[in-house]
CSV table of C-alpha atoms in Angstrom, one decimal:
chain,number,residue,atom,x,y,z
A,5,MET,CA,51.6,-136.5,83.8
A,6,ASP,CA,51.4,-132.8,84.8
A,7,ASP,CA,48.0,-130.8,84.6
A,8,LEU,CA,47.8,-129.7,80.8
A,9,ARG,CA,45.5,-126.7,81.0
A,10,SER,CA,42.1,-125.3,81.8
A,11,LYS,CA,39.3,-127.7,81.2
A,12,PRO,CA,38.5,-128.3,77.4
A,13,GLN,CA,35.2,-126.9,76.3
A,14,SER,CA,34.6,-129.0,73.4
A,15,ALA,CA,35.4,-132.5,72.0
A,16,GLY,CA,37.6,-130.9,69.2
A,17,GLU,CA,39.6,-129.0,71.8
A,18,LEU,CA,40.0,-132.2,73.8
A,19,MET,CA,41.2,-134.2,70.8
A,20,THR,CA,43.9,-131.4,70.2
A,21,ILE,CA,45.2,-131.6,73.8
A,22,LEU,CA,45.3,-135.5,73.9
A,23,ASN,CA,47.4,-135.5,70.5
A,24,SER,CA,49.7,-132.7,71.5
A,25,ALA,CA,50.6,-133.7,75.1
A,26,GLN,CA,51.4,-137.4,74.6
A,27,ASP,CA,54.9,-136.7,75.2
A,28,ASN,CA,54.4,-135.7,78.7
A,29,MET,CA,52.3,-138.6,79.6
A,30,GLY,CA,53.2,-142.1,81.2
A,31,ARG,CA,52.6,-145.4,79.7
A,32,GLY,CA,49.1,-145.5,81.2
A,33,GLY,CA,48.2,-142.0,80.3
A,34,ARG,CA,49.2,-142.6,76.6
A,35,ARG,CA,47.1,-145.8,76.8
A,36,VAL,CA,44.1,-143.9,78.0
A,37,ALA,CA,44.5,-140.9,75.6
A,38,ASN,CA,44.8,-143.2,72.6
A,39,PHE,CA,41.7,-145.1,73.7
A,40,PHE,CA,39.8,-141.5,73.9
A,41,ILE,CA,41.2,-140.6,70.5
A,42,ALA,CA,40.2,-143.9,68.7
A,43,ASN,CA,37.0,-144.3,70.4
A,44,LEU,CA,35.6,-140.7,71.2
A,45,GLY,CA,32.1,-141.4,70.4
A,46,GLU,CA,32.0,-144.8,72.4
A,47,THR,CA,33.6,-143.0,75.2
A,48,ALA,CA,30.6,-141.0,75.9
A,49,LEU,CA,28.6,-144.2,76.5
A,50,LEU,CA,31.2,-146.0,78.8
A,51,SER,CA,31.7,-145.7,82.5
A,52,GLY,CA,35.1,-145.0,83.9
A,53,SER,CA,35.7,-148.6,84.9
A,54,GLU,CA,34.8,-149.9,81.6
A,55,VAL,CA,37.5,-147.7,80.0
A,56,ALA,CA,39.9,-148.7,82.6
A,57,SER,CA,39.0,-152.4,81.6
A,58,ARG,CA,39.5,-151.8,77.9
A,59,CYS,CA,43.0,-149.8,78.6
A,60,GLY,CA,44.2,-152.2,81.2
A,61,VAL,CA,44.6,-149.8,83.9
A,62,ASN,CA,43.0,-149.1,87.4
A,63,ALA,CA,39.7,-147.2,87.3
A,64,SER,CA,41.3,-144.6,89.7
A,65,SER,CA,43.9,-144.0,87.0
A,66,VAL,CA,41.1,-142.9,84.5
A,67,VAL,CA,39.7,-140.5,87.0
A,68,ARG,CA,43.2,-139.0,87.7
A,69,PHE,CA,43.8,-138.8,84.0
A,70,VAL,CA,40.6,-136.8,83.3
A,71,GLN,CA,41.4,-134.5,86.4
A,72,THR,CA,44.7,-133.6,84.8
A,73,LEU,CA,42.5,-132.2,81.8
A,74,GLY,CA,40.9,-129.9,84.3
A,75,PHE,CA,37.8,-131.9,85.0
A,76,SER,CA,36.5,-132.6,88.6
A,77,GLY,CA,36.0,-136.2,87.8
A,78,TYR,CA,35.0,-138.7,85.0
A,79,ARG,CA,31.3,-137.8,85.1
A,80,GLU,CA,32.0,-134.1,84.3
A,81,PHE,CA,34.4,-135.1,81.5
A,82,GLN,CA,31.8,-137.5,79.9
A,83,SER,CA,29.1,-134.9,80.4
A,84,VAL,CA,31.0,-132.3,78.3
A,85,LEU,CA,31.9,-134.9,75.8
A,86,GLN,CA,28.2,-135.7,75.2
A,87,GLN,CA,27.3,-132.2,75.1
A,88,HIS,CA,30.0,-131.1,72.5
A,89,LEU,CA,30.6,-134.3,70.4
A,90,SER,CA,28.3,-133.5,67.6
A,91,ALA,CA,29.5,-129.9,67.1
A,92,SER,CA,33.0,-131.0,67.4
A,93,ILE,CA,32.8,-133.3,64.9
A,94,VAL,CA,31.9,-130.5,62.2
A,95,GLU,CA,34.5,-128.4,63.6
A,96,ALA,CA,37.3,-131.1,63.4
A,97,ARG,CA,36.3,-131.9,59.8
A,98,GLN,CA,36.2,-128.3,58.7
A,99,SER,CA,39.6,-127.4,60.2
A,100,GLY,CA,41.2,-130.8,59.6
A,101,ALA,CA,42.8,-131.1,63.1
A,102,GLY,CA,45.5,-133.3,62.9
A,103,GLY,CA,43.9,-135.7,60.5
A,104,ILE,CA,41.7,-136.9,63.3
A,105,THR,CA,38.8,-139.1,62.1
A,106,LEU,CA,36.0,-138.9,64.6
A,107,PRO,CA,33.1,-141.3,64.7
A,108,GLU,CA,29.9,-140.6,62.8
A,109,ILE,CA,27.1,-140.1,65.2
A,110,SER,CA,24.6,-137.9,63.3
A,111,LYS,CA,22.4,-140.7,62.6
A,112,PRO,CA,21.1,-142.2,66.0
A,113,LEU,CA,21.6,-145.9,66.5
A,114,ARG,CA,18.0,-147.5,66.4
A,115,LEU,CA,17.5,-150.4,69.0
A,116,VAL,CA,14.7,-152.5,70.0
A,117,LEU,CA,14.5,-154.0,73.6
A,118,LEU,CA,12.2,-157.1,73.4
A,119,ALA,CA,11.2,-158.6,76.5
A,120,ASP,CA,9.3,-161.7,77.5
A,121,SER,CA,9.3,-161.9,81.2
A,122,GLY,CA,7.1,-160.8,84.3
A,123,ARG,CA,5.5,-157.3,84.3
A,124,SER,CA,7.6,-156.0,87.1
A,125,PHE,CA,10.8,-157.2,85.5
A,126,ASN,CA,9.6,-155.7,82.1
A,127,GLU,CA,8.8,-152.3,83.6
A,128,ALA,CA,12.2,-152.2,85.3
A,129,ALA,CA,13.9,-152.9,81.8
A,130,GLU,CA,12.0,-150.5,80.2
A,131,ALA,CA,12.5,-147.7,82.5
A,132,ALA,CA,16.3,-148.4,82.1
A,133,ALA,CA,16.1,-148.3,78.4
A,134,LYS,CA,14.3,-145.0,78.4
A,135,ASN,CA,16.7,-143.4,80.9
A,136,PHE,CA,19.5,-144.4,78.4
A,137,SER,CA,17.8,-143.0,75.5
A,138,ALA,CA,16.9,-139.6,77.3
A,139,GLN,CA,20.6,-139.3,78.3
A,140,TYR,CA,22.3,-140.3,75.0
A,141,ALA,CA,20.9,-138.7,71.9
A,142,SER,CA,23.1,-141.1,69.9
A,143,THR,CA,20.9,-143.8,70.7
A,144,GLU,CA,17.1,-144.5,70.4
A,145,ILE,CA,15.9,-147.7,72.1
A,146,GLU,CA,12.3,-148.6,71.4
A,147,THR,CA,10.9,-151.1,74.0
A,148,GLU,CA,8.3,-154.2,73.3
A,149,SER,CA,7.4,-156.0,76.4
A,150,TYR,CA,5.3,-159.1,76.8
A,151,ALA,CA,4.1,-160.9,79.8
A,152,SER,CA,5.2,-164.5,79.8
A,153,TYR,CA,1.8,-165.8,80.4
A,154,ASP,CA,0.3,-163.8,77.6
A,155,VAL,CA,2.6,-164.8,74.7
A,156,GLN,CA,3.6,-168.1,73.2
A,157,PRO,CA,7.1,-168.8,72.0
A,158,GLU,CA,6.2,-168.9,68.4
A,159,ASP,CA,4.3,-165.5,68.6
A,160,PHE,CA,7.4,-163.9,70.4
A,161,ALA,CA,9.6,-165.3,67.5
A,162,ARG,CA,7.7,-163.4,65.1
A,163,ARG,CA,8.2,-160.2,67.4
A,164,ILE,CA,12.0,-160.8,66.9
A,165,GLU,CA,11.7,-161.1,63.1
A,166,SER,CA,9.8,-157.9,63.1
A,167,ALA,CA,12.2,-156.1,65.3
A,168,ALA,CA,15.0,-157.3,63.0
A,169,GLU,CA,13.6,-155.7,60.2
A,170,LYS,CA,13.4,-152.2,61.7
A,171,SER,CA,16.3,-151.9,64.0
A,172,ASP,CA,20.2,-151.7,64.1
A,173,GLY,CA,20.3,-154.3,66.9
A,174,ILE,CA,18.2,-156.2,69.5
A,175,ILE,CA,18.6,-156.2,73.3
A,176,LEU,CA,16.5,-159.6,74.1
A,177,VAL,CA,15.0,-161.1,77.3
A,178,ALA,CA,13.5,-164.4,76.1
A,179,ARG,CA,13.0,-168.1,77.2
A,180,GLU,CA,14.7,-170.9,75.6
A,181,HIS,CA,12.4,-172.4,72.8
A,182,PRO,CA,13.4,-173.7,69.3
A,183,ALA,CA,11.4,-171.1,67.5
A,184,ILE,CA,13.0,-168.3,69.5
A,185,ASN,CA,16.5,-169.6,68.9
A,186,ASP,CA,15.7,-169.9,65.1
A,187,ALA,CA,14.5,-166.3,65.0
A,188,VAL,CA,17.7,-165.0,66.8
A,189,ARG,CA,19.8,-167.1,64.4
A,190,ALA,CA,18.1,-165.6,61.4
A,191,ALA,CA,18.7,-162.2,62.5
A,192,THR,CA,22.3,-162.7,63.4
A,193,GLY,CA,22.8,-164.4,60.2
A,194,ARG,CA,21.8,-161.2,58.3
A,195,GLY,CA,24.5,-159.3,60.4
A,196,LEU,CA,22.2,-157.9,63.1
A,197,PRO,CA,23.6,-157.8,66.6
A,198,VAL,CA,21.3,-159.5,69.3
A,199,ILE,CA,22.4,-159.2,73.0
A,200,CYS,CA,20.8,-161.5,75.5
A,201,LEU,CA,20.1,-159.6,78.7
A,202,THR,CA,19.8,-161.2,82.1
A,203,THR,CA,18.8,-164.6,80.6
A,204,ASP,CA,21.2,-166.3,78.0
A,205,LEU,CA,20.4,-168.3,74.8
A,206,PRO,CA,23.8,-169.7,74.1
A,207,LEU,CA,22.6,-172.0,71.2
A,208,SER,CA,20.9,-169.1,69.3
A,209,GLY,CA,24.0,-167.5,67.8
A,210,ARG,CA,23.4,-164.2,69.6
A,211,ALA,CA,26.3,-161.9,69.7
A,212,ALA,CA,26.9,-161.7,73.5
A,213,TYR,CA,25.3,-162.1,76.8
A,214,VAL,CA,25.2,-159.2,79.3
A,215,GLY,CA,24.0,-160.0,83.1
A,216,SER,CA,24.9,-161.6,86.2
A,217,ASP,CA,26.4,-165.1,86.6
A,218,GLN,CA,23.1,-166.8,87.4
A,219,TYR,CA,24.6,-170.0,88.8
A,220,VAL,CA,26.4,-168.0,91.1
A,221,SER,CA,23.3,-165.9,92.2
A,222,GLY,CA,21.4,-169.2,92.9
A,223,ALA,CA,24.5,-170.5,94.9
A,224,THR,CA,24.3,-167.3,97.0
A,225,ALA,CA,20.4,-167.6,97.6
A,226,ALA,CA,21.2,-171.2,98.9
A,227,TRP,CA,23.9,-170.0,101.3
A,228,LEU,CA,21.5,-167.2,102.7
A,229,CYS,CA,18.7,-169.5,103.3
A,230,GLY,CA,20.9,-172.0,105.1
A,231,ARG,CA,22.4,-169.4,107.2
A,232,MET,CA,19.3,-167.6,108.2
A,233,LEU,CA,17.9,-170.8,109.6
A,234,PRO,CA,18.8,-172.2,113.0
A,235,ARG,CA,22.1,-174.3,112.4
A,236,GLY,CA,21.1,-177.8,111.8
A,237,THR,CA,17.6,-177.2,110.8
A,238,ALA,CA,16.0,-180.0,109.1
A,239,GLY,CA,13.3,-178.7,106.6
A,240,LYS,CA,11.9,-178.5,103.2
A,241,VAL,CA,12.5,-175.7,100.7
A,242,LEU,CA,9.8,-174.7,98.3
A,243,PHE,CA,11.3,-173.9,95.0
A,244,VAL,CA,9.3,-171.5,92.7
A,245,CYS,CA,10.1,-171.5,88.9
A,246,SER,CA,8.5,-170.3,85.7
A,247,VAL,CA,8.6,-170.8,82.0
A,248,PRO,CA,12.1,-172.3,80.7
A,249,PHE,CA,14.4,-169.2,81.0
A,250,ARG,CA,18.2,-170.3,81.1
A,251,CYS,CA,18.8,-167.9,84.0
A,252,HIS,CA,16.2,-169.9,86.1
A,253,GLN,CA,17.8,-173.1,85.2
A,254,ASP,CA,21.2,-171.8,86.1
A,255,ARG,CA,20.1,-170.5,89.4
A,256,GLU,CA,18.3,-173.7,90.4
A,257,GLN,CA,21.7,-175.6,89.8
A,258,GLY,CA,23.8,-173.2,91.9
A,259,PHE,CA,21.0,-173.4,94.7
A,260,ARG,CA,20.9,-177.2,94.7
A,261,HIS,CA,24.7,-177.5,94.5
A,262,VAL,CA,25.2,-175.3,97.6
A,263,LEU,CA,22.1,-177.0,99.5
A,264,ARG,CA,23.6,-180.3,99.0
A,265,SER,CA,27.2,-179.3,99.8
A,266,GLU,CA,26.6,-176.8,102.8
A,267,PHE,CA,23.3,-177.6,104.2
A,268,SER,CA,22.5,-181.3,103.9
A,269,THR,CA,19.6,-181.3,106.3
A,270,LEU,CA,17.6,-178.8,104.0
A,271,ALA,CA,16.4,-180.3,100.6
A,272,ILE,CA,14.0,-178.9,97.9
A,273,ASP,CA,10.8,-180.7,98.4
A,274,GLU,CA,8.7,-179.5,95.4
A,275,ARG,CA,8.9,-177.1,92.6
A,276,VAL,CA,5.9,-175.1,91.6
A,277,SER,CA,5.4,-172.7,88.5
A,278,SER,CA,4.4,-169.1,88.9
A,279,ASN,CA,4.1,-168.6,85.1
A,280,GLU,CA,5.2,-165.0,86.1
A,281,SER,CA,1.7,-164.4,87.5
A,282,VAL,CA,1.0,-163.0,90.9
A,283,GLU,CA,-2.4,-164.9,91.0
A,284,VAL,CA,-1.0,-168.2,89.8
A,285,ILE,CA,1.7,-168.2,92.4
A,286,TYR,CA,-0.4,-167.1,95.2
A,287,GLU,CA,-2.8,-170.1,94.7
A,288,ALA,CA,0.2,-172.5,94.0
A,289,VAL,CA,1.8,-171.6,97.2
A,290,ARG,CA,-1.4,-171.8,99.3
A,291,ARG,CA,-2.1,-175.4,97.9
A,292,TYR,CA,1.5,-176.4,98.7
A,293,ILE,CA,1.1,-175.5,102.4
A,294,ALA,CA,-2.3,-176.9,102.7
A,295,LYS,CA,-0.8,-180.3,101.2
A,296,SER,CA,2.7,-180.4,102.8
A,297,GLY,CA,2.7,-177.9,105.5
A,298,PRO,CA,4.8,-174.7,106.0
A,299,PRO,CA,8.3,-174.9,104.2
A,300,ALA,CA,11.4,-173.8,106.2
A,301,ALA,CA,12.3,-171.6,103.0
A,302,ILE,CA,11.1,-170.5,99.8
A,303,TYR,CA,13.2,-169.6,96.9
A,304,ASN,CA,11.7,-167.9,94.0
A,305,VAL,CA,13.9,-167.9,91.0
A,306,SER,CA,11.2,-166.2,88.7
A,307,GLY,CA,9.1,-163.1,89.1
A,308,ALA,CA,5.7,-162.6,90.8
A,309,ASN,CA,7.4,-162.1,94.3
A,310,LEU,CA,4.2,-160.3,95.3
A,311,GLY,CA,2.2,-163.7,95.0
A,312,VAL,CA,4.5,-165.6,97.2
A,313,GLY,CA,4.3,-162.6,99.9
A,314,ARG,CA,0.6,-162.6,100.0
A,315,ALA,CA,0.5,-166.4,100.3
A,316,LEU,CA,2.9,-166.1,103.3
A,317,GLU,CA,0.9,-163.3,104.8
A,318,ALA,CA,-2.5,-165.3,104.4
A,319,GLU,CA,-1.1,-168.4,106.1
A,320,GLY,CA,0.5,-166.4,108.9
A,321,LEU,CA,4.2,-167.6,107.9
A,322,SER,CA,5.6,-164.3,107.4
A,323,ASN,CA,8.0,-164.3,110.3
A,324,SER,CA,8.7,-167.9,110.2
A,325,THR,CA,9.5,-168.9,106.6
A,326,VAL,CA,12.4,-167.6,105.0
A,327,PHE,CA,11.7,-166.1,101.6
A,328,VAL,CA,14.6,-165.2,99.2
A,329,GLY,CA,13.8,-164.0,95.5
A,330,HIS,CA,15.2,-162.1,92.6
A,331,GLU,CA,14.8,-158.5,91.0
A,332,LEU,CA,14.4,-155.4,93.4
A,333,ASN,CA,11.4,-153.4,92.1
A,334,ALA,CA,8.5,-151.6,93.9
A,335,ASN,CA,6.7,-154.9,94.7
A,336,SER,CA,10.0,-156.5,96.3
A,337,ARG,CA,10.9,-153.4,98.0
A,338,SER,CA,7.5,-153.2,99.8
A,339,LEU,CA,7.8,-156.9,100.7
A,340,LEU,CA,11.3,-156.4,102.2
A,341,GLU,CA,10.3,-153.2,104.2
A,342,ARG,CA,7.5,-155.1,105.7
A,343,GLY,CA,9.6,-158.0,106.8
A,344,ILE,CA,7.8,-160.6,104.6
A,345,MET,CA,10.5,-161.0,102.1
A,346,ASP,CA,14.1,-161.5,103.6
A,347,VAL,CA,16.6,-160.9,100.6
A,348,THR,CA,16.3,-159.9,97.2
A,349,ILE,CA,19.0,-160.6,94.8
A,350,GLY,CA,19.0,-157.8,92.2
A,351,HIS,CA,21.2,-156.2,89.5
A,352,ASP,CA,22.0,-152.9,88.0
A,353,PHE,CA,19.6,-152.5,85.0
A,354,ASP,CA,20.9,-149.0,84.0
A,355,ARG,CA,24.4,-150.5,83.7
A,356,GLU,CA,23.5,-153.6,81.8
A,357,ILE,CA,21.5,-151.6,79.3
A,358,ALA,CA,24.6,-149.4,78.8
A,359,LEU,CA,26.8,-152.5,78.6
A,360,SER,CA,24.3,-154.0,76.1
A,361,VAL,CA,24.4,-151.0,73.7
A,362,ASP,CA,28.3,-151.1,73.9
A,363,CYS,CA,28.3,-154.6,72.8
A,364,ILE,CA,26.0,-153.8,69.8
A,365,ARG,CA,28.3,-150.8,68.8
A,366,THR,CA,31.2,-153.4,69.0
A,367,ALA,CA,29.6,-155.8,66.8
A,368,ARG,CA,28.6,-153.2,64.3
A,369,GLN,CA,32.2,-152.3,64.0
A,370,GLY,CA,32.9,-155.8,63.0
A,371,ILE,CA,34.4,-157.0,66.3
A,372,GLN,CA,33.0,-159.8,68.2
A,373,PRO,CA,31.8,-158.5,71.6
A,374,VAL,CA,32.6,-160.4,74.7
A,375,ASN,CA,30.1,-161.5,77.3
A,376,ARG,CA,29.8,-158.8,80.0
A,377,ILE,CA,29.3,-160.3,83.5
A,378,THR,CA,27.8,-158.0,86.1
A,379,GLN,CA,27.8,-158.3,89.8
A,380,SER,CA,24.8,-159.4,91.7
A,381,GLN,CA,23.4,-157.0,94.4
A,382,VAL,CA,21.9,-158.5,97.8
A,383,PHE,CA,19.2,-156.3,99.2
A,384,THR,CA,17.6,-156.7,102.6
A,385,ARG,CA,15.0,-154.2,104.4
A,386,PHE,CA,18.0,-152.4,105.6
A,387,ASN,CA,19.5,-151.3,102.3
A,388,CYS,CA,16.5,-151.6,99.8
A,389,ALA,CA,16.0,-148.0,100.0
A,390,THR,CA,18.9,-147.4,97.5
A,391,PHE,CA,16.5,-148.6,94.9
């Protein structure tokens, strides 16, 4: 496809170009153009790779396509679309441009991010939701977060019921519990999309899951623990868990599988609960060490990494016990930089919030959204500054 003209200055001008120039496009170009035409409002929320996946083309093809429109890249294309979409809808409807029907975005989508987790996890999720709302005026995300040790499942289920009354969709982080599953099932039964973020509730009837493959994350953690210890090390691994989140269970299964199959001289010696509390896990780890001696490694599938780190410091084990955990935040970054924590397995909250919103929009169009599996990210003290 040859360059069409100078960069479009409005969504309406872009639509006119896309409709008039399709004869000069190849098959892939027509596929991308048709997607933009049919999903103009949604495109303002999707990354170039997500558009490519929807269109069945390479991400580079999407970038080259928008460059032929006069844009420097996908980011500039999307920025112009976001800035001018509302005005272009009015313009297109007044002029009847080609009979194009553009999406209605005058009324913002009202969503609730409802999270039951550790404080640092909740803070990171809230920040990503606020960033998204600030960037996209078409979506308002209200956040309600509760520390797991402060809220009972039945109370949290009532929070779900309340959120369902005032929103167009829910992004949910929750433990597995019958009352919570029932509350989600009631919401989805009324047609309200509920997207599970990071930890799934597959028996609840939720619309979709967005997040990493947690089994693979746990398997990765086991491989890293085994490889960081001297080959053939015989030792004990202390496993730190929390309240029954599905993601914790999946991580444990993946961890145990790789430990058995790849590092048979290592074994999980005991499971202790953090309850997502720094103070609780600090005391639990120190009690374990007093009773059983220093572990070769500690794997924390839950939050409160700071409590594990403080316990290792207090026992003088910072340089000898391998410590692997999850979630890159200010606390885990500090532990990595100081050499107390060896590896953090994280994920891209901003991307996952965007994918969750996309799933809700898809569900509200009457289309069943698919699960969106994202890549885990491995951080050490050498690359944690990217946080």
